Structure formats: C-alpha cells, structure tokens
N, CA, C and O atoms as a CHARMM CRD file, in Angstrom:
* protein
*
  256
    1    1 MET  N    101.32300  18.52100 106.84500 PROA 1      0.00000
    2    1 MET  CA   101.20800  18.09100 105.73800 PROA 1      0.00000
    3    1 MET  C    100.42800  16.56200 105.40000 PROA 1      0.00000
    4    1 MET  O    100.75100  15.62900 106.13400 PROA 1      0.00000
    5    2 ALA  N     99.86100  16.41500 104.78900 PROA 2      0.00000
    6    2 ALA  CA    99.23200  14.94000 104.32500 PROA 2      0.00000
    7    2 ALA  C    100.31700  14.28600 103.55600 PROA 2      0.00000
    8    2 ALA  O    101.12000  14.70500 102.72200 PROA 2      0.00000
    9    3 PRO  N    100.05700  12.94600 104.18300 PROA 3      0.00000
   10    3 PRO  CA   100.91100  11.86900 103.43100 PROA 3      0.00000
   11    3 PRO  C    100.72700  12.00600 101.58100 PROA 3      0.00000
   12    3 PRO  O     99.86200  12.53400 100.88200 PROA 3      0.00000
   13    4 ARG  N    101.98900  11.25600 101.26600 PROA 4      0.00000
   14    4 ARG  CA   101.78100  11.11500  99.80800 PROA 4      0.00000
   15    4 ARG  C    100.90300   9.84500  99.32700 PROA 4      0.00000
   16    4 ARG  O    100.89800   8.72600  99.84000 PROA 4      0.00000
   17    5 ASN  N    100.18100  10.28900  98.24200 PROA 5      0.00000
   18    5 ASN  CA    99.65100   9.05300  97.67300 PROA 5      0.00000
   19    5 ASN  C     98.39100   8.14700  98.70900 PROA 5      0.00000
   20    5 ASN  O     98.11200   6.94800  98.67400 PROA 5      0.00000
   21    6 PRO  N     97.80400   9.26100  99.59700 PROA 6      0.00000
   22    6 PRO  CA    97.10200   8.38200 100.69500 PROA 6      0.00000
   23    6 PRO  C     95.71700   7.91000 100.02200 PROA 6      0.00000
   24    6 PRO  O     95.71900   8.06900  98.80100 PROA 6      0.00000
   25    7 SER  N     94.49000   7.34100 100.57700 PROA 7      0.00000
   26    7 SER  CA    93.14300   7.02100 100.10900 PROA 7      0.00000
   27    7 SER  C     92.58500   8.36000 100.79000 PROA 7      0.00000
   28    7 SER  O     93.21600   9.04600 101.59400 PROA 7      0.00000
   29    8 GLN  N     91.28400   8.60800 100.32300 PROA 8      0.00000
   30    8 GLN  CA    90.97700  10.02100 100.68200 PROA 8      0.00000
   31    8 GLN  C     89.65400   9.52700 100.80500 PROA 8      0.00000
   32    8 GLN  O     89.24100   8.48800 100.29000 PROA 8      0.00000
   33    9 ILE  N     88.88500  10.46800 101.64400 PROA 9      0.00000
   34    9 ILE  CA    87.24900  10.48900 101.59700 PROA 9      0.00000
   35    9 ILE  C     87.10100  12.11600 101.77900 PROA 9      0.00000
   36    9 ILE  O     87.58100  12.71400 102.74100 PROA 9      0.00000
   37   10 ASN  N     86.49300  12.63700 100.89800 PROA 10     0.00000
   38   10 ASN  CA    86.36100  14.17600 100.52200 PROA 10     0.00000
   39   10 ASN  C     85.16800  14.58500 101.62000 PROA 10     0.00000
   40   10 ASN  O     84.46700  13.91000 102.37300 PROA 10     0.00000
   41   11 GLU  N     85.25000  15.68100 101.41100 PROA 11     0.00000
   42   11 GLU  CA    84.23600  16.54100 102.31300 PROA 11     0.00000
   43   11 GLU  C     82.92900  16.46600 102.28200 PROA 11     0.00000
   44   11 GLU  O     82.25100  16.53200 103.30700 PROA 11     0.00000
   45   12 ASP  N     82.24500  16.26100 100.63500 PROA 12     0.00000
   46   12 ASP  CA    81.02800  15.62000 100.46800 PROA 12     0.00000
   47   12 ASP  C     80.83700  14.33800 100.70700 PROA 12     0.00000
   48   12 ASP  O     79.96400  13.83000 100.00300 PROA 12     0.00000
   49   13 VAL  N     81.40200  13.59000 101.52500 PROA 13     0.00000
   50   13 VAL  CA    81.13800  12.20800 101.75700 PROA 13     0.00000
   51   13 VAL  C     80.66600  11.83900 103.11600 PROA 13     0.00000
   52   13 VAL  O     81.22600  12.35000 104.08500 PROA 13     0.00000
   53   14 ARG  N     79.75800  11.06100 103.26700 PROA 14     0.00000
   54   14 ARG  CA    79.36700  10.92600 104.79100 PROA 14     0.00000
   55   14 ARG  C     79.24700   9.21500 104.76100 PROA 14     0.00000
   56   14 ARG  O     78.96200   8.57500 103.74900 PROA 14     0.00000
   57   15 ILE  N     79.52600   8.64000 106.08500 PROA 15     0.00000
   58   15 ILE  CA    79.97500   7.26000 105.82300 PROA 15     0.00000
   59   15 ILE  C     79.31000   7.03700 107.31600 PROA 15     0.00000
   60   15 ILE  O     79.59400   7.74100 108.28600 PROA 15     0.00000
   61   16 THR  N     78.26700   5.80800 107.33700 PROA 16     0.00000
   62   16 THR  CA    78.24000   5.09100 108.64200 PROA 16     0.00000
   63   16 THR  C     78.69100   4.01300 108.44700 PROA 16     0.00000
   64   16 THR  O     78.58000   3.40200 107.38500 PROA 16     0.00000
   65   17 GLY  N     79.45700   3.48800 109.77500 PROA 17     0.00000
   66   17 GLY  CA    80.06800   2.24700 109.81300 PROA 17     0.00000
   67   17 GLY  C     81.68500   2.40800 110.14900 PROA 17     0.00000
   68   17 GLY  O     82.18700   3.50600 110.38800 PROA 17     0.00000
   69   18 THR  N     82.23000   1.50300 110.13900 PROA 18     0.00000
   70   18 THR  CA    83.37000   1.33200 110.24600 PROA 18     0.00000
   71   18 THR  C     84.66000   1.36900 109.32400 PROA 18     0.00000
   72   18 THR  O     84.78100   0.54400 108.41900 PROA 18     0.00000
   73   19 ILE  N     85.47500   2.18900 109.52900 PROA 19     0.00000
   74   19 ILE  CA    86.75500   2.39600 108.34100 PROA 19     0.00000
   75   19 ILE  C     87.89500   1.57300 108.90400 PROA 19     0.00000
   76   19 ILE  O     88.23300   1.99400 110.01100 PROA 19     0.00000
   77   20 THR  N     88.63600   0.46200 108.45600 PROA 20     0.00000
   78   20 THR  CA    89.50900  -0.00800 108.29000 PROA 20     0.00000
   79   20 THR  C     90.50600   0.02600 107.27100 PROA 20     0.00000
   80   20 THR  O     90.23200  -0.50800 106.19600 PROA 20     0.00000
   81   21 VAL  N     91.71800   0.61300 107.44400 PROA 21     0.00000
   82   21 VAL  CA    92.69800   0.72900 106.07000 PROA 21     0.00000
   83   21 VAL  C     93.95300   0.60800 106.62800 PROA 21     0.00000
   84   21 VAL  O     94.32400   1.10600 107.69100 PROA 21     0.00000
   85   22 SER  N     94.69200  -0.17900 105.74900 PROA 22     0.00000
   86   22 SER  CA    96.10300  -0.27600 106.10800 PROA 22     0.00000
   87   22 SER  C     97.15700   0.83200 105.49400 PROA 22     0.00000
   88   22 SER  O     98.27600   1.14600 105.90100 PROA 22     0.00000
   89   23 GLU  N     96.48100   1.25900 104.48900 PROA 23     0.00000
   90   23 GLU  CA    97.58500   2.59600 103.94700 PROA 23     0.00000
   91   23 GLU  C     96.81400   4.01800 104.27800 PROA 23     0.00000
   92   23 GLU  O     95.62900   4.17200 104.57600 PROA 23     0.00000
   93   24 PRO  N     97.71300   4.87800 104.15400 PROA 24     0.00000
   94   24 PRO  CA    97.41900   6.41300 104.51800 PROA 24     0.00000
   95   24 PRO  C     96.17800   6.85400 104.36300 PROA 24     0.00000
   96   24 PRO  O     95.79600   6.70300 103.20200 PROA 24     0.00000
   97   25 LEU  N     95.30800   7.39400 105.14500 PROA 25     0.00000
   98   25 LEU  CA    93.96900   7.76400 104.94800 PROA 25     0.00000
   99   25 LEU  C     93.73500   9.34400 105.21300 PROA 25     0.00000
  100   25 LEU  O     94.13300   9.83800 106.26800 PROA 25     0.00000
  101   26 VAL  N     93.14100  10.04900 104.32500 PROA 26     0.00000
  102   26 VAL  CA    93.06000  11.48300 104.43300 PROA 26     0.00000
  103   26 VAL  C     91.62300  11.71100 104.77200 PROA 26     0.00000
  104   26 VAL  O     90.83500  11.36100 103.89400 PROA 26     0.00000
  105   27 MET  N     91.10500  12.23400 105.88300 PROA 27     0.00000
  106   27 MET  CA    89.81700  12.23800 105.71500 PROA 27     0.00000
  107   27 MET  C     89.24900  13.95200 105.69400 PROA 27     0.00000
  108   27 MET  O     89.86400  14.81200 106.32500 PROA 27     0.00000
  109   28 ALA  N     88.16600  14.22800 104.98500 PROA 28     0.00000
  110   28 ALA  CA    87.40700  15.79400 105.17800 PROA 28     0.00000
  111   28 ALA  C     86.23200  15.54200 105.14800 PROA 28     0.00000
  112   28 ALA  O     85.43800  16.48100 105.18500 PROA 28     0.00000
  113   29 GLY  N     85.76800  14.21400 105.07400 PROA 29     0.00000
  114   29 GLY  CA    83.96300  14.07200 105.34700 PROA 29     0.00000
  115   29 GLY  C     83.93000  14.00300 106.41200 PROA 29     0.00000
  116   29 GLY  O     84.74900  14.47000 107.20300 PROA 29     0.00000
  117   30 GLN  N     82.42500  13.06200 106.77500 PROA 30     0.00000
  118   30 GLN  CA    81.92000  12.73000 108.21900 PROA 30     0.00000
  119   30 GLN  C     81.73900  11.45100 108.26800 PROA 30     0.00000
  120   30 GLN  O     81.12100  10.86400 107.38100 PROA 30     0.00000
  121   31 LEU  N     82.18500  10.92200 109.17600 PROA 31     0.00000
  122   31 LEU  CA    81.89700   9.39900 109.71900 PROA 31     0.00000
  123   31 LEU  C     81.29700   9.23200 110.99100 PROA 31     0.00000
  124   31 LEU  O     81.91900   9.62400 111.97800 PROA 31     0.00000
  125   32 ASP  N     79.96300   8.60600 111.14300 PROA 32     0.00000
  126   32 ASP  CA    79.58900   7.98200 112.19400 PROA 32     0.00000
  127   32 ASP  C     80.10600   6.55000 112.51700 PROA 32     0.00000
  128   32 ASP  O     79.43600   5.56600 112.20600 PROA 32     0.00000
  129   33 GLY  N     80.73300   6.49700 112.84600 PROA 33     0.00000
  130   33 GLY  CA    81.20200   5.24300 113.20900 PROA 33     0.00000
  131   33 GLY  C     83.09700   5.11200 113.69700 PROA 33     0.00000
  132   33 GLY  O     83.69100   6.18700 113.78000 PROA 33     0.00000
  133   34 ASP  N     83.76100   4.03600 113.93200 PROA 34     0.00000
  134   34 ASP  CA    84.93700   4.21000 113.86200 PROA 34     0.00000
  135   34 ASP  C     85.74800   3.89900 112.83400 PROA 34     0.00000
  136   34 ASP  O     85.37000   3.22800 111.87400 PROA 34     0.00000
  137   35 VAL  N     87.35100   4.54100 113.01800 PROA 35     0.00000
  138   35 VAL  CA    88.09400   4.35600 112.07900 PROA 35     0.00000
  139   35 VAL  C     89.51700   3.89400 112.33600 PROA 35     0.00000
  140   35 VAL  O     90.37600   4.68100 112.73200 PROA 35     0.00000
  141   36 ASN  N     89.74600   2.66700 112.11500 PROA 36     0.00000
  142   36 ASN  CA    91.34300   2.09700 112.46600 PROA 36     0.00000
  143   36 ASN  C     92.12400   2.22900 111.05400 PROA 36     0.00000
  144   36 ASN  O     91.79200   1.67100 110.00700 PROA 36     0.00000
  145   37 ALA  N     93.20300   3.06300 111.24400 PROA 37     0.00000
  146   37 ALA  CA    94.40500   3.32000 109.94200 PROA 37     0.00000
  147   37 ALA  C     95.65700   3.02400 110.52300 PROA 37     0.00000
  148   37 ALA  O     95.69400   2.66200 111.69900 PROA 37     0.00000
  149   38 ASP  N     96.67000   3.12800 109.86500 PROA 38     0.00000
  150   38 ASP  CA    98.26500   2.99400 110.24000 PROA 38     0.00000
  151   38 ASP  C     98.41200   4.46200 110.34700 PROA 38     0.00000
  152   38 ASP  O     98.56600   5.03300 111.42600 PROA 38     0.00000
  153   39 THR  N     98.35200   5.15100 109.02300 PROA 39     0.00000
  154   39 THR  CA    98.47500   6.75800 109.40900 PROA 39     0.00000
  155   39 THR  C     97.07600   7.34100 109.10700 PROA 39     0.00000
  156   39 THR  O     96.30100   6.68200 108.41500 PROA 39     0.00000
  157   40 LEU  N     96.76500   8.39300 109.53400 PROA 40     0.00000
  158   40 LEU  CA    95.46200   8.96500 109.45300 PROA 40     0.00000
  159   40 LEU  C     95.67000  10.54200 109.61800 PROA 40     0.00000
  160   40 LEU  O     96.26900  11.06200 110.55900 PROA 40     0.00000
  161   41 TYR  N     95.15100  11.13200 108.68400 PROA 41     0.00000
  162   41 TYR  CA    95.46700  12.84800 108.62800 PROA 41     0.00000
  163   41 TYR  C     93.72700  13.56900 108.19700 PROA 41     0.00000
  164   41 TYR  O     92.98400  13.45300 107.22300 PROA 41     0.00000
  165   42 LEU  N     93.66900  14.15300 109.22500 PROA 42     0.00000
  166   42 LEU  CA    92.12800  14.84500 109.64800 PROA 42     0.00000
  167   42 LEU  C     92.17700  16.29000 109.07200 PROA 42     0.00000
  168   42 LEU  O     92.92600  17.13700 109.55800 PROA 42     0.00000
  169   43 TRP  N     91.33900  16.54600 108.00000 PROA 43     0.00000
  170   43 TRP  CA    91.32200  18.22400 107.71600 PROA 43     0.00000
  171   43 TRP  C     90.59700  18.87800 109.10400 PROA 43     0.00000
  172   43 TRP  O     89.92100  18.43800 110.03300 PROA 43     0.00000
  173   44 SER  N     90.94100  19.70500 108.84300 PROA 44     0.00000
  174   44 SER  CA    89.89400  20.75400 109.95600 PROA 44     0.00000
  175   44 SER  C     88.24500  20.70000 110.00600 PROA 44     0.00000
  176   44 SER  O     87.55400  21.04200 110.96500 PROA 44     0.00000
  177   45 ILE  N     87.85900  20.27200 108.94900 PROA 45     0.00000
  178   45 ILE  CA    86.58200  20.13700 108.32600 PROA 45     0.00000
  179   45 ILE  C     85.56700  18.56400 108.93200 PROA 45     0.00000
  180   45 ILE  O     84.38300  18.28100 109.11700 PROA 45     0.00000
  181   46 THR  N     86.63900  18.02700 109.03200 PROA 46     0.00000
  182   46 THR  CA    86.60800  16.13900 109.40700 PROA 46     0.00000
  183   46 THR  C     85.48600  16.28900 110.64900 PROA 46     0.00000
  184   46 THR  O     85.62300  17.14400 111.52400 PROA 46     0.00000
  185   47 ILE  N     84.48100  15.44900 110.61800 PROA 47     0.00000
  186   47 ILE  CA    83.71900  15.34600 111.89000 PROA 47     0.00000
  187   47 ILE  C     83.38900  13.67800 111.96900 PROA 47     0.00000
  188   47 ILE  O     82.71300  12.98400 111.20900 PROA 47     0.00000
  189   48 ILE  N     84.09400  13.34400 113.11700 PROA 48     0.00000
  190   48 ILE  CA    84.03200  11.84200 113.42600 PROA 48     0.00000
  191   48 ILE  C     83.55300  11.83800 114.71200 PROA 48     0.00000
  192   48 ILE  O     84.06100  12.48900 115.62500 PROA 48     0.00000
  193   49 ALA  N     82.38500  10.97500 114.83700 PROA 49     0.00000
  194   49 ALA  CA    81.67900  10.52700 115.91200 PROA 49     0.00000
  195   49 ALA  C     81.59400   8.89600 116.12700 PROA 49     0.00000
  196   49 ALA  O     80.66700   8.13300 115.85400 PROA 49     0.00000
  197   50 GLY  N     82.93100   8.61500 116.73200 PROA 50     0.00000
  198   50 GLY  CA    83.12100   7.35800 117.19800 PROA 50     0.00000
  199   50 GLY  C     84.90000   7.20600 117.39500 PROA 50     0.00000
  200   50 GLY  O     85.64600   8.18400 117.34800 PROA 50     0.00000
  201   51 GLU  N     85.34200   5.89000 117.60400 PROA 51     0.00000
  202   51 GLU  CA    86.68300   6.08000 118.33500 PROA 51     0.00000
  203   51 GLU  C     87.59400   5.85600 116.93600 PROA 51     0.00000
  204   51 GLU  O     87.37500   5.40300 115.81200 PROA 51     0.00000
  205   52 ILE  N     88.75900   6.44400 117.66300 PROA 52     0.00000
  206   52 ILE  CA    89.69700   6.75300 116.47200 PROA 52     0.00000
  207   52 ILE  C     91.16900   5.74500 116.75000 PROA 52     0.00000
  208   52 ILE  O     91.71800   5.80700 117.85000 PROA 52     0.00000
  209   53 THR  N     91.56400   5.09200 115.95800 PROA 53     0.00000
  210   53 THR  CA    92.63500   3.79800 116.17900 PROA 53     0.00000
  211   53 THR  C     93.91200   4.26800 115.18200 PROA 53     0.00000
  212   53 THR  O     93.46000   4.41300 114.04600 PROA 53     0.00000
  213   54 ALA  N     95.17800   4.51800 115.22300 PROA 54     0.00000
  214   54 ALA  CA    96.25800   4.84800 114.29000 PROA 54     0.00000
  215   54 ALA  C     97.23500   4.86200 115.13700 PROA 54     0.00000
  216   54 ALA  O     97.28600   5.09400 116.34500 PROA 54     0.00000
  217   55 GLN  N     98.14200   4.53700 114.21600 PROA 55     0.00000
  218   55 GLN  CA    99.50600   4.63400 114.67700 PROA 55     0.00000
  219   55 GLN  C    100.39900   5.82600 114.45100 PROA 55     0.00000
  220   55 GLN  O    101.56000   5.94100 114.84100 PROA 55     0.00000
  221   56 SER  N     99.64000   6.75500 113.71500 PROA 56     0.00000
  222   56 SER  CA   100.09900   7.87800 113.39900 PROA 56     0.00000
  223   56 SER  C     98.79100   8.75500 113.11200 PROA 56     0.00000
  224   56 SER  O     97.91400   8.41100 112.32000 PROA 56     0.00000
  225   57 LEU  N     98.77800  10.11700 113.97800 PROA 57     0.00000
  226   57 LEU  CA    97.24500  10.75900 113.67800 PROA 57     0.00000
  227   57 LEU  C     97.68400  12.60200 113.58900 PROA 57     0.00000
  228   57 LEU  O     98.19800  13.29200 114.46900 PROA 57     0.00000
  229   58 THR  N     97.33500  12.92100 112.46300 PROA 58     0.00000
  230   58 THR  CA    97.64600  14.21100 112.32600 PROA 58     0.00000
  231   58 THR  C     95.92800  14.98000 112.56600 PROA 58     0.00000
  232   58 THR  O     94.95600  14.33600 112.17200 PROA 58     0.00000
  233   59 ILE  N     95.74000  16.29500 113.19500 PROA 59     0.00000
  234   59 ILE  CA    94.95800  16.64200 113.14600 PROA 59     0.00000
  235   59 ILE  C     94.82300  17.95700 112.86300 PROA 59     0.00000
  236   59 ILE  O     95.33800  18.58800 113.78700 PROA 59     0.00000
  237   60 ASP  N     94.26600  18.86700 111.82300 PROA 60     0.00000
  238   60 ASP  CA    94.50700  19.71900 110.98100 PROA 60     0.00000
  239   60 ASP  C     93.20000  20.45200 111.96900 PROA 60     0.00000
  240   60 ASP  O     92.15500  20.57200 111.33000 PROA 60     0.00000
  241   61 GLY  N     93.16000  20.77900 112.93400 PROA 61     0.00000
  242   61 GLY  CA    91.96800  21.40400 113.44400 PROA 61     0.00000
  243   61 GLY  C     92.03400  21.01200 115.19300 PROA 61     0.00000
  244   61 GLY  O     92.94900  20.91700 116.01000 PROA 61     0.00000
  245   62 ARG  N     90.48100  20.84600 115.24100 PROA 62     0.00000
  246   62 ARG  CA    90.23400  20.40600 116.89300 PROA 62     0.00000
  247   62 ARG  C     89.70300  19.14400 117.13500 PROA 62     0.00000
  248   62 ARG  O     89.42700  18.41500 116.18200 PROA 62     0.00000
  249   63 VAL  N     89.53000  18.80600 118.22800 PROA 63     0.00000
  250   63 VAL  CA    89.21300  17.37700 118.53500 PROA 63     0.00000
  251   63 VAL  C     87.80600  17.84200 119.81600 PROA 63     0.00000
  252   63 VAL  O     88.05800  18.85500 120.46900 PROA 63     0.00000
  253   64 LEU  N     86.67600  17.25500 120.07200 PROA 64     0.00000
  254   64 LEU  CA    86.17100  17.51800 120.81800 PROA 64     0.00000
  255   64 LEU  C     85.75800  16.13900 121.45500 PROA 64     0.00000
  256   64 LEU  O     85.07100  16.11200 122.47700 PROA 64     0.00000
C-alpha cells in the first residue's frame, strides 16, 4: 500500500536528472537518473535507469 499524502510522479511523466525528496514519494513514471528519498513506493510500471537511495523502499513489481 502506498504511503498517505505522498508526492507523486505519474505514469505519463519522464524525468532526466536527480530527484531528491524528504517526504514520501510514489513513482509510476520514468526516470533517467538517481532518486534519493526517505520513503519511496514504486508502481510496477515505474522505470528507473539510475541509483535508488531510500530509508524505506516498496517495489510493486520487479527490479532489473
């Protein structure tokens, strides 16, 4: 289950660069870069080409 009141990156969003966030983040989009988050929830359609750093990480799907 995704965290309550998180920041969101929807499935139609593509980002190039680094994302740093101190609040919960739910991702369904694509990221070509790194993500640094306290709490991170990745939907099964999320694509990240980079490094993930998080205190808490939930992955709904698979990691390659």
